[in-house]
Amino acid sequence: TQATAPLREPFLREGGAFSVEVKESHTPLRSGPGLEYPIIGQASAQKPYRILNWKDRWFEIEDQEKNSVRIKGWLSNEQVSSRLVHRD
């Protein structure tokens, strides 16, 4: 298996146009940045999500696919792959 390091905030301050992939399917998305917020949906693995915001160790992400139902929510940075993709 491959070890991955959690992503850090400085990546987001370099221009903001980044996306990430979720490590595991059915990853819970929360309504806010923390475990105390309710689960409002699920993210799928192997799919790019645009980073909208960052707070502490949490990302707010949004589905990038235009032809699907909009998926938006918060997840911990330990739940995303260490691969960070810059979008042009």
mmCIF file of N, CA and C in Angstrom:
data_model
loop_
_atom_site.group_PDB
_atom_site.id
_atom_site.type_symbol
_atom_site.label_atom_id
_atom_site.label_comp_id
_atom_site.label_asym_id
_atom_site.label_seq_id
_atom_site.Cartn_x
_atom_site.Cartn_y
_atom_site.Cartn_z
ATOM 1 N N THR A 1 0.838 -1.195 0.000
ATOM 2 C CA THR A 1 0.000 0.000 0.000
ATOM 3 C C THR A 1 0.875 1.247 0.000
ATOM 4 N N GLN A 2 0.286 2.322 -0.438
ATOM 5 C CA GLN A 2 1.001 3.567 -0.566
ATOM 6 C C GLN A 2 0.611 4.500 0.567
ATOM 7 N N ALA A 3 1.586 5.054 1.253
ATOM 8 C CA ALA A 3 1.302 5.988 2.330
ATOM 9 C C ALA A 3 1.046 7.373 1.738
ATOM 10 N N THR A 4 0.072 8.061 2.293
ATOM 11 C CA THR A 4 -0.222 9.408 1.819
ATOM 12 C C THR A 4 -0.241 10.365 2.994
ATOM 13 N N ALA A 5 0.244 11.555 2.762
ATOM 14 C CA ALA A 5 0.238 12.586 3.799
ATOM 15 C C ALA A 5 -0.986 13.471 3.615
ATOM 16 N N PRO A 6 -1.594 13.918 4.717
ATOM 17 C CA PRO A 6 -2.741 14.820 4.591
ATOM 18 C C PRO A 6 -2.354 16.104 3.860
ATOM 19 N N LEU A 7 -3.270 16.649 3.095
ATOM 20 C CA LEU A 7 -3.028 17.896 2.376
ATOM 21 C C LEU A 7 -3.068 19.051 3.350
ATOM 22 N N ARG A 8 -2.334 20.077 3.031
ATOM 23 C CA ARG A 8 -2.224 21.228 3.926
ATOM 24 C C ARG A 8 -2.755 22.503 3.272
ATOM 25 N N GLU A 9 -3.126 23.446 4.075
ATOM 26 C CA GLU A 9 -3.725 24.702 3.629
ATOM 27 C C GLU A 9 -2.899 25.477 2.605
ATOM 28 N N PRO A 10 -1.556 25.535 2.681
ATOM 29 C CA PRO A 10 -0.812 26.332 1.696
ATOM 30 C C PRO A 10 -1.107 25.975 0.242
ATOM 31 N N PHE A 11 -1.463 24.731 -0.035
ATOM 32 C CA PHE A 11 -1.817 24.352 -1.401
ATOM 33 C C PHE A 11 -2.974 25.204 -1.916
ATOM 34 N N LEU A 12 -3.901 25.529 -1.054
ATOM 35 C CA LEU A 12 -5.095 26.270 -1.454
ATOM 36 C C LEU A 12 -4.824 27.757 -1.635
ATOM 37 N N ARG A 13 -3.767 28.234 -1.049
ATOM 38 C CA ARG A 13 -3.458 29.657 -1.129
ATOM 39 C C ARG A 13 -2.631 30.004 -2.363
ATOM 40 N N GLU A 14 -2.298 29.025 -3.178
ATOM 41 C CA GLU A 14 -1.477 29.263 -4.364
ATOM 42 C C GLU A 14 -2.301 29.652 -5.577
ATOM 43 N N GLY A 15 -3.570 29.816 -5.460
ATOM 44 C CA GLY A 15 -4.392 30.204 -6.596
ATOM 45 C C GLY A 15 -5.806 29.677 -6.508
ATOM 46 N N GLY A 16 -6.032 28.681 -5.681
ATOM 47 C CA GLY A 16 -7.374 28.231 -5.404
ATOM 48 C C GLY A 16 -8.013 27.275 -6.383
ATOM 49 N N ALA A 17 -7.456 27.085 -7.566
ATOM 50 C CA ALA A 17 -8.093 26.239 -8.573
ATOM 51 C C ALA A 17 -7.576 24.805 -8.459
ATOM 52 N N PHE A 18 -7.992 24.100 -7.424
ATOM 53 C CA PHE A 18 -7.510 22.744 -7.180
ATOM 54 C C PHE A 18 -8.660 21.767 -7.033
ATOM 55 N N SER A 19 -8.368 20.508 -7.325
ATOM 56 C CA SER A 19 -9.328 19.442 -7.068
ATOM 57 C C SER A 19 -8.612 18.280 -6.404
ATOM 58 N N VAL A 20 -9.383 17.432 -5.751
ATOM 59 C CA VAL A 20 -8.854 16.257 -5.072
ATOM 60 C C VAL A 20 -9.729 15.058 -5.405
ATOM 61 N N GLU A 21 -9.212 13.869 -5.086
ATOM 62 C CA GLU A 21 -9.996 12.643 -5.185
ATOM 63 C C GLU A 21 -10.165 12.055 -3.805
ATOM 64 N N VAL A 22 -11.341 11.491 -3.562
ATOM 65 C CA VAL A 22 -11.658 10.858 -2.284
ATOM 66 C C VAL A 22 -11.053 9.454 -2.279
ATOM 67 N N LYS A 23 -10.515 9.023 -1.132
ATOM 68 C CA LYS A 23 -9.857 7.717 -1.030
ATOM 69 C C LYS A 23 -10.823 6.548 -1.176
ATOM 70 N N GLU A 24 -11.980 6.612 -0.519
ATOM 71 C CA GLU A 24 -12.895 5.470 -0.473
ATOM 72 C C GLU A 24 -14.306 5.877 -0.899
ATOM 73 N N SER A 25 -15.002 4.944 -1.556
ATOM 74 C CA SER A 25 -16.402 5.198 -1.919
ATOM 75 C C SER A 25 -17.261 5.322 -0.668
ATOM 76 N N HIS A 26 -18.357 6.009 -0.801
ATOM 77 C CA HIS A 26 -19.330 6.214 0.275
ATOM 78 C C HIS A 26 -18.741 7.008 1.446
ATOM 79 N N THR A 27 -17.784 7.895 1.145
ATOM 80 C CA THR A 27 -17.216 8.760 2.173
ATOM 81 C C THR A 27 -18.257 9.801 2.571
ATOM 82 N N PRO A 28 -18.570 9.908 3.862
ATOM 83 C CA PRO A 28 -19.604 10.849 4.281
ATOM 84 C C PRO A 28 -19.203 12.306 4.058
ATOM 85 N N LEU A 29 -20.138 13.079 3.549
ATOM 86 C CA LEU A 29 -19.983 14.522 3.422
ATOM 87 C C LEU A 29 -20.825 15.178 4.503
ATOM 88 N N ARG A 30 -20.262 16.164 5.159
ATOM 89 C CA ARG A 30 -20.947 16.828 6.268
ATOM 90 C C ARG A 30 -21.360 18.241 5.880
ATOM 91 N N SER A 31 -22.293 18.798 6.626
ATOM 92 C CA SER A 31 -22.804 20.131 6.323
ATOM 93 C C SER A 31 -21.834 21.234 6.757
ATOM 94 N N GLY A 32 -20.828 20.893 7.536
ATOM 95 C CA GLY A 32 -19.835 21.862 8.000
ATOM 96 C C GLY A 32 -18.526 21.175 8.324
ATOM 97 N N PRO A 33 -17.510 21.952 8.682
ATOM 98 C CA PRO A 33 -16.167 21.418 8.909
ATOM 99 C C PRO A 33 -15.952 20.827 10.303
ATOM 100 N N GLY A 34 -16.496 19.627 10.545
ATOM 101 C CA GLY A 34 -16.290 18.958 11.827
ATOM 102 C C GLY A 34 -17.221 17.781 11.992
ATOM 103 N N LEU A 35 -16.849 16.869 12.887
ATOM 104 C CA LEU A 35 -17.656 15.673 13.124
ATOM 105 C C LEU A 35 -18.997 15.988 13.773
ATOM 106 N N GLU A 36 -19.120 17.175 14.374
ATOM 107 C CA GLU A 36 -20.385 17.546 15.022
ATOM 108 C C GLU A 36 -21.464 17.938 14.017
ATOM 109 N N TYR A 37 -21.087 18.143 12.759
ATOM 110 C CA TYR A 37 -22.061 18.499 11.719
ATOM 111 C C TYR A 37 -22.698 17.239 11.146
ATOM 112 N N PRO A 38 -23.982 17.308 10.780
ATOM 113 C CA PRO A 38 -24.669 16.113 10.256
ATOM 114 C C PRO A 38 -24.152 15.710 8.873
ATOM 115 N N ILE A 39 -24.261 14.418 8.597
ATOM 116 C CA ILE A 39 -23.912 13.882 7.278
ATOM 117 C C ILE A 39 -25.047 14.234 6.325
ATOM 118 N N ILE A 40 -24.686 14.815 5.175
ATOM 119 C CA ILE A 40 -25.695 15.259 4.214
ATOM 120 C C ILE A 40 -25.594 14.535 2.875
ATOM 121 N N GLY A 41 -24.597 13.683 2.717
ATOM 122 C CA GLY A 41 -24.418 12.968 1.459
ATOM 123 C C GLY A 41 -23.167 12.111 1.495
ATOM 124 N N GLN A 42 -22.801 11.604 0.333
ATOM 125 C CA GLN A 42 -21.623 10.742 0.221
ATOM 126 C C GLN A 42 -20.829 11.126 -1.018
ATOM 127 N N ALA A 43 -19.513 10.968 -0.919
ATOM 128 C CA ALA A 43 -18.624 11.191 -2.062
ATOM 129 C C ALA A 43 -18.138 9.841 -2.569
ATOM 130 N N SER A 44 -17.859 9.770 -3.845
ATOM 131 C CA SER A 44 -17.371 8.538 -4.472
ATOM 132 C C SER A 44 -15.868 8.612 -4.699
ATOM 133 N N ALA A 45 -15.226 7.457 -4.657
ATOM 134 C CA ALA A 45 -13.784 7.371 -4.918
ATOM 135 C C ALA A 45 -13.514 7.519 -6.415
ATOM 136 N N GLN A 46 -12.261 7.837 -6.739
ATOM 137 C CA GLN A 46 -11.796 7.918 -8.129
ATOM 138 C C GLN A 46 -12.528 8.968 -8.953
ATOM 139 N N LYS A 47 -13.024 9.995 -8.305
ATOM 140 C CA LYS A 47 -13.779 11.034 -8.987
ATOM 141 C C LYS A 47 -13.241 12.387 -8.518
ATOM 142 N N PRO A 48 -12.980 13.322 -9.420
ATOM 143 C CA PRO A 48 -12.435 14.610 -8.977
ATOM 144 C C PRO A 48 -13.504 15.506 -8.351
ATOM 145 N N TYR A 49 -13.128 16.158 -7.278
ATOM 146 C CA TYR A 49 -13.984 17.124 -6.602
ATOM 147 C C TYR A 49 -13.226 18.441 -6.493
ATOM 148 N N ARG A 50 -13.887 19.524 -6.838
ATOM 149 C CA ARG A 50 -13.281 20.843 -6.750
ATOM 150 C C ARG A 50 -13.264 21.300 -5.296
ATOM 151 N N ILE A 51 -12.150 21.869 -4.852
ATOM 152 C CA ILE A 51 -12.049 22.412 -3.501
ATOM 153 C C ILE A 51 -12.613 23.819 -3.507
ATOM 154 N N LEU A 52 -13.640 24.035 -2.679
ATOM 155 C CA LEU A 52 -14.281 25.342 -2.578
ATOM 156 C C LEU A 52 -13.745 26.168 -1.417
ATOM 157 N N ASN A 53 -13.409 25.470 -0.330
ATOM 158 C CA ASN A 53 -13.035 26.168 0.898
ATOM 159 C C ASN A 53 -12.207 25.237 1.770
ATOM 160 N N TRP A 54 -11.583 25.796 2.782
ATOM 161 C CA TRP A 54 -10.756 25.042 3.719
ATOM 162 C C TRP A 54 -10.936 25.645 5.107
ATOM 163 N N LYS A 55 -11.089 24.785 6.117
ATOM 164 C CA LYS A 55 -11.101 25.257 7.499
ATOM 165 C C LYS A 55 -10.466 24.192 8.371
ATOM 166 N N ASP A 56 -9.426 24.587 9.090
ATOM 167 C CA ASP A 56 -8.654 23.663 9.930
ATOM 168 C C ASP A 56 -8.197 22.482 9.079
ATOM 169 N N ARG A 57 -8.680 21.292 9.347
ATOM 170 C CA ARG A 57 -8.269 20.098 8.601
ATOM 171 C C ARG A 57 -9.402 19.579 7.714
ATOM 172 N N TRP A 58 -10.292 20.476 7.311
ATOM 173 C CA TRP A 58 -11.467 20.083 6.531
ATOM 174 C C TRP A 58 -11.526 20.827 5.202
ATOM 175 N N PHE A 59 -11.934 20.100 4.169
ATOM 176 C CA PHE A 59 -12.166 20.677 2.846
ATOM 177 C C PHE A 59 -13.665 20.758 2.587
ATOM 178 N N GLU A 60 -14.090 21.847 1.963
ATOM 179 C CA GLU A 60 -15.423 21.891 1.381
ATOM 180 C C GLU A 60 -15.225 21.576 -0.098
ATOM 181 N N ILE A 61 -15.917 20.551 -0.584
ATOM 182 C CA ILE A 61 -15.724 20.112 -1.960
ATOM 183 C C ILE A 61 -17.035 20.136 -2.725
ATOM 184 N N GLU A 62 -16.905 20.122 -4.053
ATOM 185 C CA GLU A 62 -18.069 20.097 -4.924
ATOM 186 C C GLU A 62 -17.770 19.179 -6.104
ATOM 187 N N ASP A 63 -18.763 18.418 -6.500
ATOM 188 C CA ASP A 63 -18.667 17.537 -7.663
ATOM 189 C C ASP A 63 -18.382 18.380 -8.899
ATOM 190 N N GLN A 64 -17.463 17.936 -9.750
ATOM 191 C CA GLN A 64 -17.105 18.681 -10.946
ATOM 192 C C GLN A 64 -17.908 18.291 -12.181
ATOM 193 N N GLU A 65 -18.677 17.213 -12.100
ATOM 194 C CA GLU A 65 -19.433 16.765 -13.261
ATOM 195 C C GLU A 65 -20.640 17.664 -13.487
ATOM 196 N N LYS A 66 -20.781 18.139 -14.696
ATOM 197 C CA LYS A 66 -21.859 19.075 -15.027
ATOM 198 C C LYS A 66 -23.201 18.378 -15.250
ATOM 199 N N ASN A 67 -23.188 17.093 -15.631
ATOM 200 C CA ASN A 67 -24.418 16.382 -15.985
ATOM 201 C C ASN A 67 -24.983 15.552 -14.837
ATOM 202 N N SER A 68 -24.592 15.846 -13.615
ATOM 203 C CA SER A 68 -25.092 15.058 -12.490
ATOM 204 C C SER A 68 -25.692 15.982 -11.438
ATOM 205 N N VAL A 69 -26.319 15.384 -10.455
ATOM 206 C CA VAL A 69 -26.850 16.142 -9.322
ATOM 207 C C VAL A 69 -25.663 16.759 -8.588
ATOM 208 N N ARG A 70 -25.789 17.991 -8.213
ATOM 209 C CA ARG A 70 -24.694 18.688 -7.536
ATOM 210 C C ARG A 70 -24.438 18.081 -6.159
ATOM 211 N N ILE A 71 -23.198 17.706 -5.916
ATOM 212 C CA ILE A 71 -22.792 17.156 -4.629
ATOM 213 C C ILE A 71 -21.833 18.154 -3.998
ATOM 214 N N LYS A 72 -22.168 18.597 -2.799
ATOM 215 C CA LYS A 72 -21.346 19.586 -2.114
ATOM 216 C C LYS A 72 -21.370 19.295 -0.627
ATOM 217 N N GLY A 73 -20.207 19.332 0.014
ATOM 218 C CA GLY A 73 -20.137 19.095 1.446
ATOM 219 C C GLY A 73 -18.712 19.169 1.947
ATOM 220 N N TRP A 74 -18.532 18.889 3.221
ATOM 221 C CA TRP A 74 -17.231 18.960 3.884
ATOM 222 C C TRP A 74 -16.734 17.564 4.226
ATOM 223 N N LEU A 75 -15.413 17.376 4.101
ATOM 224 C CA LEU A 75 -14.782 16.141 4.567
ATOM 225 C C LEU A 75 -13.388 16.436 5.084
ATOM 226 N N SER A 76 -12.898 15.547 5.928
ATOM 227 C CA SER A 76 -11.582 15.695 6.540
ATOM 228 C C SER A 76 -10.489 15.488 5.500
ATOM 229 N N ASN A 77 -9.362 16.193 5.663
ATOM 230 C CA ASN A 77 -8.297 16.031 4.688
ATOM 231 C C ASN A 77 -7.668 14.639 4.726
ATOM 232 N N GLU A 78 -7.895 13.859 5.774
ATOM 233 C CA GLU A 78 -7.406 12.478 5.802
ATOM 234 C C GLU A 78 -8.217 11.570 4.870
ATOM 235 N N GLN A 79 -9.375 12.052 4.402
ATOM 236 C CA GLN A 79 -10.254 11.255 3.554
ATOM 237 C C GLN A 79 -10.006 11.466 2.060
ATOM 238 N N VAL A 80 -9.080 12.366 1.725
ATOM 239 C CA VAL A 80 -8.773 12.585 0.308
ATOM 240 C C VAL A 80 -7.376 12.067 0.006
ATOM 241 N N SER A 81 -7.164 11.704 -1.269
ATOM 242 C CA SER A 81 -5.839 11.235 -1.659
ATOM 243 C C SER A 81 -4.863 12.396 -1.589
ATOM 244 N N SER A 82 -3.593 12.087 -1.499
ATOM 245 C CA SER A 82 -2.597 13.146 -1.425
ATOM 246 C C SER A 82 -2.351 13.788 -2.784
ATOM 247 N N ARG A 83 -2.980 13.241 -3.813
ATOM 248 C CA ARG A 83 -2.834 13.807 -5.153
ATOM 249 C C ARG A 83 -3.721 15.040 -5.277
ATOM 250 N N LEU A 84 -3.087 16.161 -5.501
ATOM 251 C CA LEU A 84 -3.779 17.426 -5.643
ATOM 252 C C LEU A 84 -3.608 17.868 -7.088
ATOM 253 N N VAL A 85 -4.696 18.164 -7.761
ATOM 254 C CA VAL A 85 -4.657 18.495 -9.179
ATOM 255 C C VAL A 85 -4.992 19.975 -9.357
ATOM 256 N N HIS A 86 -4.090 20.710 -10.021
ATOM 257 C CA HIS A 86 -4.350 22.112 -10.313
ATOM 258 C C HIS A 86 -5.156 22.212 -11.593
ATOM 259 N N ARG A 87 -6.251 22.956 -11.547
ATOM 260 C CA ARG A 87 -7.096 23.138 -12.722
ATOM 261 C C ARG A 87 -6.723 24.446 -13.395
ATOM 262 N N ASP A 88 -6.656 24.448 -14.697
ATOM 263 C CA ASP A 88 -6.359 25.671 -15.459
ATOM 264 C C ASP A 88 -7.584 26.528 -15.608
#
